[in-house]
PDB file of C-alpha atoms and ligand atoms in Angstrom:
ATOM      1  CA  MET W   1      14.559  -8.292  21.930  1.00 65.00           C
ATOM      2  CA  SER W   2      17.880  -6.176  23.337  1.00 87.00           C
ATOM      3  CA  GLU W   3      19.375  -3.057  22.168  1.00 94.00           C
ATOM      4  CA  ASN W   4      22.915  -3.570  20.099  1.00 96.00           C
ATOM      5  CA  ILE W   5      25.389  -0.753  22.000  1.00 97.00           C
ATOM      6  CA  ILE W   6      28.230  -0.131  19.743  1.00 98.00           C
ATOM      7  CA  ILE W   7      30.944   1.260  22.032  1.00 98.00           C
ATOM      8  CA  VAL W   8      34.479   2.022  19.535  1.00 98.00           C
ATOM      9  CA  GLU W   9      37.421   3.049  22.201  1.00 97.00           C
ATOM     10  CA  ASP W  10      41.048   2.490  21.713  1.00 96.00           C
ATOM     11  CA  GLU W  11      41.521   2.653  25.811  1.00 96.00           C
ATOM     12  CA  VAL W  12      41.237  -1.116  26.501  1.00 96.00           C
ATOM     13  CA  LYS W  13      40.092  -0.303  30.092  1.00 97.00           C
ATOM     14  CA  LEU W  14      37.923   2.184  29.524  1.00 97.00           C
ATOM     15  CA  ALA W  15      36.353  -0.364  27.107  1.00 97.00           C
ATOM     16  CA  GLN W  16      36.203  -3.577  28.982  1.00 98.00           C
ATOM     17  CA  PHE W  17      34.905  -1.452  32.042  1.00 97.00           C
ATOM     18  CA  LEU W  18      31.989  -0.427  29.922  1.00 98.00           C
ATOM     19  CA  GLU W  19      31.467  -3.791  27.826  1.00 98.00           C
ATOM     20  CA  MET W  20      30.935  -5.178  30.846  1.00 98.00           C
ATOM     21  CA  GLU W  21      28.692  -2.103  32.555  1.00 98.00           C
ATOM     22  CA  LEU W  22      26.574  -2.072  29.365  1.00 98.00           C
ATOM     23  CA  SER W  23      26.125  -5.998  29.262  1.00 97.00           C
ATOM     24  CA  SER W  24      24.612  -6.477  33.124  1.00 97.00           C
ATOM     25  CA  GLU W  25      22.170  -3.655  32.467  1.00 96.00           C
ATOM     26  CA  GLY W  26      21.400  -6.115  29.553  1.00 96.00           C
ATOM     27  CA  TYR W  27      21.696  -4.585  26.056  1.00 97.00           C
ATOM     28  CA  ASP W  28      23.699  -6.228  23.425  1.00 96.00           C
ATOM     29  CA  VAL W  29      26.967  -4.529  23.253  1.00 97.00           C
ATOM     30  CA  SER W  30      30.025  -4.305  20.883  1.00 97.00           C
ATOM     31  CA  VAL W  31      33.376  -2.802  20.652  1.00 97.00           C
ATOM     32  CA  ALA W  32      36.020  -1.700  18.670  1.00 97.00           C
ATOM     33  CA  HIS W  33      39.523  -0.388  19.328  1.00 97.00           C
ATOM     34  CA  ASP W  34      39.860   2.634  15.935  1.00 96.00           C
ATOM     35  CA  GLY W  35      37.530   4.413  13.923  1.00 95.00           C
ATOM     36  CA  MET W  36      37.902   1.339  10.928  1.00 95.00           C
ATOM     37  CA  THR W  37      37.320  -1.041  13.129  1.00 96.00           C
ATOM     38  CA  GLY W  38      34.402   0.521  14.595  1.00 96.00           C
ATOM     39  CA  LEU W  39      32.654   2.125  10.942  1.00 95.00           C
ATOM     40  CA  ILE W  40      32.823  -1.847   9.812  1.00 94.00           C
ATOM     41  CA  LEU W  41      30.535  -2.520  12.499  1.00 95.00           C
ATOM     42  CA  ALA W  42      28.160  -0.175  13.191  1.00 93.00           C
ATOM     43  CA  ARG W  43      27.715  -1.007   9.075  1.00 90.00           C
ATOM     44  CA  GLU W  44      27.182  -5.034   9.531  1.00 90.00           C
ATOM     45  CA  SER W  45      25.383  -4.854  13.306  1.00 87.00           C
ATOM     46  CA  THR W  46      22.773  -1.824  13.005  1.00 85.00           C
ATOM     47  CA  PRO W  47      23.652  -0.709  16.121  1.00 94.00           C
ATOM     48  CA  ASP W  48      20.543   1.599  18.137  1.00 94.00           C
ATOM     49  CA  LEU W  49      23.288   3.864  19.870  1.00 97.00           C
ATOM     50  CA  ALA W  50      27.171   4.196  19.673  1.00 97.00           C
ATOM     51  CA  ILE W  51      29.254   5.902  22.222  1.00 98.00           C
ATOM     52  CA  LEU W  52      32.291   6.578  20.342  1.00 96.00           C
ATOM     53  CA  ASP W  53      35.645   8.082  21.970  1.00 95.00           C
ATOM     54  CA  TRP W  54      36.729  11.636  20.085  1.00 92.00           C
ATOM     55  CA  MET W  55      40.817  10.586  19.969  1.00 91.00           C
ATOM     56  CA  LEU W  56      40.944   7.211  17.783  1.00 93.00           C
ATOM     57  CA  PRO W  57      43.736   6.229  15.737  1.00 92.00           C
ATOM     58  CA  GLY W  58      42.791   6.354  12.506  1.00 88.00           C
ATOM     59  CA  LEU W  59      39.907   7.137  12.202  1.00 93.00           C
ATOM     60  CA  SER W  60      38.750  10.272  14.840  1.00 93.00           C
ATOM     61  CA  GLY W  61      34.685   9.484  16.962  1.00 93.00           C
ATOM     62  CA  VAL W  62      33.764  13.141  15.767  1.00 93.00           C
ATOM     63  CA  GLU W  63      34.756  11.759  11.878  1.00 94.00           C
ATOM     64  CA  LEU W  64      32.402   8.403  12.491  1.00 95.00           C
ATOM     65  CA  CYS W  65      29.827  10.003  13.137  1.00 95.00           C
ATOM     66  CA  ARG W  66      29.603  12.153  10.241  1.00 95.00           C
ATOM     67  CA  ARG W  67      30.743   9.130   7.895  1.00 95.00           C
ATOM     68  CA  LEU W  68      27.687   7.422   9.751  1.00 94.00           C
ATOM     69  CA  ARG W  69      25.184  10.651   9.523  1.00 93.00           C
ATOM     70  CA  ALA W  70      26.439  10.044   5.669  1.00 92.00           C
ATOM     71  CA  THR W  71      25.534   7.513   4.982  1.00 88.00           C
ATOM     72  CA  GLY W  72      21.809   7.864   7.085  1.00 86.00           C
ATOM     73  CA  SER W  73      22.285   6.727  10.263  1.00 89.00           C
ATOM     74  CA  LYS W  74      20.242   7.964  12.777  1.00 88.00           C
ATOM     75  CA  ILE W  75      21.127   5.754  16.164  1.00 93.00           C
ATOM     76  CA  PRO W  76      21.058   8.507  19.094  1.00 96.00           C
ATOM     77  CA  ILE W  77      25.424   9.059  19.107  1.00 96.00           C
ATOM     78  CA  ILE W  78      27.508   9.895  22.219  1.00 96.00           C
ATOM     79  CA  LEU W  79      30.570  11.317  21.917  1.00 94.00           C
ATOM     80  CA  LEU W  80      33.149  10.701  24.856  1.00 93.00           C
ATOM     81  CA  THR W  81      35.592  13.357  25.897  1.00 89.00           C
ATOM     82  CA  ALA W  82      38.385  14.012  27.520  1.00 83.00           C
ATOM     83  CA  LYS W  83      38.475  17.066  29.593  1.00 68.00           C
ATOM     84  CA  ASP W  84      41.244  19.581  26.962  1.00 67.00           C
ATOM     85  CA  GLU W  85      38.253  18.253  23.733  1.00 66.00           C
ATOM     86  CA  VAL W  86      35.840  20.261  25.377  1.00 61.00           C
ATOM     87  CA  THR W  87      36.628  23.232  23.545  1.00 63.00           C
ATOM     88  CA  SER W  88      35.528  21.872  20.139  1.00 71.00           C
ATOM     89  CA  ARG W  89      32.776  20.552  21.002  1.00 72.00           C
ATOM     90  CA  VAL W  90      30.816  22.082  18.812  1.00 77.00           C
ATOM     91  CA  GLU W  91      32.195  19.803  16.351  1.00 81.00           C
ATOM     92  CA  GLY W  92      30.937  16.978  17.073  1.00 81.00           C
ATOM     93  CA  LEU W  93      28.074  18.367  17.760  1.00 81.00           C
ATOM     94  CA  ASP W  94      28.296  19.523  13.769  1.00 84.00           C
ATOM     95  CA  ALA W  95      29.389  16.343  13.202  1.00 87.00           C
ATOM     96  CA  GLY W  96      25.813  15.146  13.953  1.00 91.00           C
ATOM     97  CA  ALA W  97      25.871  13.840  17.719  1.00 93.00           C
ATOM     98  CA  ASP W  98      23.183  13.405  19.915  1.00 93.00           C
ATOM     99  CA  ASP W  99      25.424  14.183  23.247  1.00 92.00           C
ATOM    100  CA  TYR W 100      28.993  14.238  24.198  1.00 89.00           C
ATOM    101  CA  VAL W 101      30.177  13.104  28.219  1.00 91.00           C
ATOM    102  CA  ILE W 102      33.305  14.517  29.458  1.00 90.00           C
ATOM    103  CA  LYS W 103      35.859  12.095  30.995  1.00 91.00           C
ATOM    104  CA  PRO W 104      36.754  11.098  33.505  1.00 90.00           C
ATOM    105  CA  PHE W 105      32.381  10.396  33.878  1.00 94.00           C
ATOM    106  CA  SER W 106      30.145   8.422  36.025  1.00 95.00           C
ATOM    107  CA  ILE W 107      28.688   5.034  34.593  1.00 96.00           C
ATOM    108  CA  GLU W 108      25.205   6.300  36.152  1.00 96.00           C
ATOM    109  CA  GLU W 109      25.122   9.125  34.043  1.00 95.00           C
ATOM    110  CA  LEU W 110      26.363   7.909  31.034  1.00 97.00           C
ATOM    111  CA  LEU W 111      23.948   4.954  31.381  1.00 97.00           C
ATOM    112  CA  ALA W 112      21.182   7.766  31.985  1.00 96.00           C
ATOM    113  CA  ARG W 113      22.444   8.961  28.960  1.00 96.00           C
ATOM    114  CA  ILE W 114      21.892   5.855  27.186  1.00 97.00           C
ATOM    115  CA  ARG W 115      18.153   5.439  28.541  1.00 96.00           C
ATOM    116  CA  ALA W 116      16.643   8.934  28.246  1.00 95.00           C
ATOM    117  CA  HIS W 117      18.503   8.771  23.727  1.00 96.00           C
ATOM    118  CA  LEU W 118      17.039   5.572  23.384  1.00 95.00           C
ATOM    119  CA  ARG W 119      13.344   5.890  24.815  1.00 93.00           C
ATOM    120  CA  ARG W 120      13.520   8.912  23.289  1.00 91.00           C
ATOM    121  CA  ARG W 121      13.943   7.264  19.811  1.00 86.00           C
ATOM    122  CA  THR W 122      11.483   3.880  20.996  1.00 84.00           C
ATOM    123  CA  GLU W 123       8.603   6.775  21.339  1.00 86.00           C
ATOM    124  CA  GLU W 124       9.793   8.618  18.108  1.00 81.00           C
ATOM    125  CA  ASP W 125       9.166   5.836  16.216  1.00 79.00           C
ATOM    126  CA  ASN W 126       5.843   4.362  18.281  1.00 83.00           C
ATOM    127  CA  ARG W 127       3.948   7.989  16.959  1.00 86.00           C
ATOM    128  CA  HIS W 128       4.101   6.690  13.871  1.00 90.00           C
ATOM    129  CA  LEU W 129       3.235   3.316  14.358  1.00 92.00           C
ATOM    130  CA  LEU W 130      -0.705   1.930  14.317  1.00 94.00           C
ATOM    131  CA  GLN W 131      -1.450  -1.147  15.935  1.00 94.00           C
ATOM    132  CA  PHE W 132      -4.596  -3.257  16.956  1.00 96.00           C
ATOM    133  CA  GLN W 133      -5.228  -6.918  17.740  1.00 95.00           C
ATOM    134  CA  ASP W 134      -2.265  -8.489  15.335  1.00 95.00           C
ATOM    135  CA  LEU W 135      -2.146  -5.965  12.902  1.00 96.00           C
ATOM    136  CA  SER W 136       0.225  -3.106  12.600  1.00 95.00           C
ATOM    137  CA  LEU W 137       0.835  -0.207  10.295  1.00 96.00           C
ATOM    138  CA  ASN W 138       3.822   2.939   9.827  1.00 93.00           C
ATOM    139  CA  ARG W 139       2.596   5.787   8.260  1.00 91.00           C
ATOM    140  CA  GLN W 140       6.065   6.172   7.464  1.00 86.00           C
ATOM    141  CA  THR W 141       7.579   3.742   6.707  1.00 87.00           C
ATOM    142  CA  ARG W 142       3.864   2.999   5.025  1.00 92.00           C
ATOM    143  CA  GLN W 143       4.626  -0.959   6.610  1.00 93.00           C
ATOM    144  CA  VAL W 144       1.390  -3.217   7.553  1.00 96.00           C
ATOM    145  CA  PHE W 145       1.784  -6.601   8.861  1.00 96.00           C
ATOM    146  CA  ARG W 146      -0.604  -8.997  10.697  1.00 96.00           C
ATOM    147  CA  GLY W 147       1.732 -10.538  12.967  1.00 93.00           C
ATOM    148  CA  GLU W 148       5.247 -11.417  11.629  1.00 90.00           C
ATOM    149  CA  ARG W 149       3.239 -11.280   7.833  1.00 95.00           C
ATOM    150  CA  ALA W 150       4.659  -7.976   5.950  1.00 95.00           C
ATOM    151  CA  ILE W 151       0.962  -7.385   3.540  1.00 97.00           C
ATOM    152  CA  GLU W 152       1.929  -5.064   0.519  1.00 96.00           C
ATOM    153  CA  LEU W 153      -1.227  -2.790  -0.034  1.00 96.00           C
ATOM    154  CA  THR W 154      -1.814  -0.469  -2.829  1.00 95.00           C
ATOM    155  CA  VAL W 155      -1.749   3.488  -1.625  1.00 94.00           C
ATOM    156  CA  LYS W 156      -5.967   4.397  -1.524  1.00 94.00           C
ATOM    157  CA  GLU W 157      -5.745   0.457  -0.034  1.00 96.00           C
ATOM    158  CA  PHE W 158      -3.456   1.675   3.083  1.00 97.00           C
ATOM    159  CA  ASP W 159      -5.220   5.186   3.627  1.00 96.00           C
ATOM    160  CA  LEU W 160      -8.186   3.361   3.541  1.00 96.00           C
ATOM    161  CA  LEU W 161      -6.667   0.761   6.022  1.00 97.00           C
ATOM    162  CA  GLU W 162      -5.236   3.697   7.589  1.00 96.00           C
ATOM    163  CA  TYR W 163      -8.457   5.662   8.382  1.00 96.00           C
ATOM    164  CA  LEU W 164     -10.229   2.922  10.569  1.00 97.00           C
ATOM    165  CA  MET W 165      -6.785   2.120  12.321  1.00 96.00           C
ATOM    166  CA  SER W 166      -6.888   5.649  13.216  1.00 94.00           C
ATOM    167  CA  ASN W 167      -9.948   5.498  15.547  1.00 92.00           C
ATOM    168  CA  PRO W 168     -10.881   1.269  16.748  1.00 95.00           C
ATOM    169  CA  ARG W 169     -14.477   0.912  17.335  1.00 95.00           C
ATOM    170  CA  GLN W 170     -15.428   3.353  16.041  1.00 96.00           C
ATOM    171  CA  VAL W 171     -17.835   3.167  13.045  1.00 96.00           C
ATOM    172  CA  PHE W 172     -16.723   5.739   9.726  1.00 96.00           C
ATOM    173  CA  THR W 173     -20.049   6.473   7.843  1.00 94.00           C
ATOM    174  CA  ARG W 174     -19.258   6.186   3.772  1.00 91.00           C
ATOM    175  CA  ASP W 175     -19.344   9.737   3.296  1.00 89.00           C
ATOM    176  CA  GLN W 176     -16.713   9.913   6.070  1.00 92.00           C
ATOM    177  CA  ILE W 177     -14.629   7.129   3.979  1.00 93.00           C
ATOM    178  CA  LEU W 178     -14.930   8.854   0.813  1.00 90.00           C
ATOM    179  CA  GLU W 179     -14.227  11.939   1.888  1.00 89.00           C
ATOM    180  CA  LYS W 180     -11.287  11.104   3.967  1.00 91.00           C
ATOM    181  CA  VAL W 181      -9.704   8.699   1.320  1.00 92.00           C
ATOM    182  CA  TRP W 182     -10.563   9.759  -1.421  1.00 89.00           C
ATOM    183  CA  GLY W 183     -11.345  13.583  -0.884  1.00 85.00           C
ATOM    184  CA  TYR W 184     -14.280  16.053  -0.994  1.00 67.00           C
ATOM    185  CA  ASP W 185     -13.733  16.699  -4.824  1.00 68.00           C
ATOM    186  CA  PHE W 186     -14.388  12.784  -5.561  1.00 70.00           C
ATOM    187  CA  ILE W 187     -17.091  11.873  -8.147  1.00 72.00           C
ATOM    188  CA  GLY W 188     -17.676   8.640  -8.385  1.00 71.00           C
ATOM    189  CA  ASP W 189     -19.593   5.229  -7.563  1.00 73.00           C
ATOM    190  CA  SER W 190     -19.932   4.941  -4.136  1.00 68.00           C
ATOM    191  CA  ASN W 191     -19.268   1.357  -4.449  1.00 86.00           C
ATOM    192  CA  VAL W 192     -15.521   2.380  -4.972  1.00 90.00           C
ATOM    193  CA  ILE W 193     -15.742   2.031  -0.507  1.00 92.00           C
ATOM    194  CA  GLU W 194     -16.371  -1.570  -1.145  1.00 93.00           C
ATOM    195  CA  VAL W 195     -14.728  -2.702  -3.448  1.00 94.00           C
ATOM    196  CA  TYR W 196     -11.764  -1.356  -1.555  1.00 96.00           C
ATOM    197  CA  ILE W 197     -12.887  -2.823   1.775  1.00 96.00           C
ATOM    198  CA  ARG W 198     -13.182  -6.439  -0.264  1.00 97.00           C
ATOM    199  CA  TYR W 199      -9.387  -6.187  -1.562  1.00 97.00           C
ATOM    200  CA  VAL W 200      -8.374  -5.312   1.678  1.00 97.00           C
ATOM    201  CA  ARG W 201      -9.900  -8.311   3.437  1.00 97.00           C
ATOM    202  CA  ILE W 202      -8.410 -10.949   1.096  1.00 97.00           C
ATOM    203  CA  LYS W 203      -5.811  -8.788   1.851  1.00 97.00           C
ATOM    204  CA  LEU W 204      -5.314  -9.214   5.469  1.00 97.00           C
ATOM    205  CA  GLU W 205      -7.401 -12.720   5.548  1.00 96.00           C
ATOM    206  CA  GLU W 206      -5.185 -14.419   3.031  1.00 95.00           C
ATOM    207  CA  ASN W 207      -3.802 -17.158   5.857  1.00 93.00           C
ATOM    208  CA  ASN W 208      -7.808 -17.442   7.036  1.00 93.00           C
ATOM    209  CA  GLU W 209      -6.822 -14.781  10.220  1.00 94.00           C
ATOM    210  CA  LYS W 210      -9.509 -13.315  11.730  1.00 95.00           C
ATOM    211  CA  ARG W 211     -11.840 -10.914  10.095  1.00 96.00           C
ATOM    212  CA  LEU W 212     -10.989  -6.867  12.077  1.00 97.00           C
ATOM    213  CA  ILE W 213     -12.386  -4.979   9.448  1.00 97.00           C
ATOM    214  CA  HIS W 214     -15.990  -5.314   9.836  1.00 97.00           C
ATOM    215  CA  THR W 215     -19.593  -4.077   8.012  1.00 96.00           C
ATOM    216  CA  VAL W 216     -22.172  -2.582   9.988  1.00 95.00           C
ATOM    217  CA  ARG W 217     -25.534  -2.086   7.651  1.00 93.00           C
ATOM    218  CA  GLY W 218     -26.594   0.984   6.183  1.00 91.00           C
ATOM    219  CA  VAL W 219     -23.712   3.096   8.010  1.00 93.00           C
ATOM    220  CA  GLY W 220     -19.939   1.536   7.361  1.00 95.00           C
ATOM    221  CA  TYR W 221     -17.058   0.416   8.532  1.00 97.00           C
ATOM    222  CA  VAL W 222     -15.943  -0.349  11.588  1.00 97.00           C
ATOM    223  CA  LEU W 223     -12.713  -1.797  12.988  1.00 97.00           C
ATOM    224  CA  ARG W 224     -13.218  -4.700  15.948  1.00 96.00           C
ATOM    225  CA  GLU W 225     -12.800  -8.182  17.233  1.00 91.00           C
ATOM    226  CA  GLU W 226     -15.833  -9.676  15.737  1.00 83.00           C
TER     227      GLU W 226
HETATM  228 CA1   CA Z 301      41.046   7.742  23.193  1.00 74.14          CA
END
């Protein structure tokens, strides 16, 4: 899936040039020529990165940046500034921009910065993602998917699956699971693990998918192919 970039730039020729260059790099590009349209575009198209010109009619690039951050947007934002605006670049960074590029700039430099910001963002996302076969779990959003199917887990079910997914093919003993998922001070029936393993299996195998959580008799449980 190609990454979506918005460009907000009132110099029409420059905007067209950037649109052409970024499109030929394989990005999906949307363009606006003023701040307000840019804001609407950014909210509607959920871009992966935004390139905002500093001086824009209506809403400035800095103000646009501030508004995007205020609505919780965490996308990388690159500001384009003319040379004489550089003295106020701190203002841009304060507004939440990640980077700024001074006009006139080489397209190679801008492309390199775009790649760097997108790569950093992907790495951030991957840090939170555990994957095994068609199963994926996001530690940050606490979402679990089997293929395209979203799976709703309770807090303990999630913690249990996260623990097993943290080290696929490693057999975890009942004691390890109890300590890690339920805590050292857990007092109760250790059958609780079996019960929860069953709950999680039912949810993971709802559409007759292949079993991924296996019982190792007399020892514990493991996440593996078979
Ligand atoms: Ca401008």
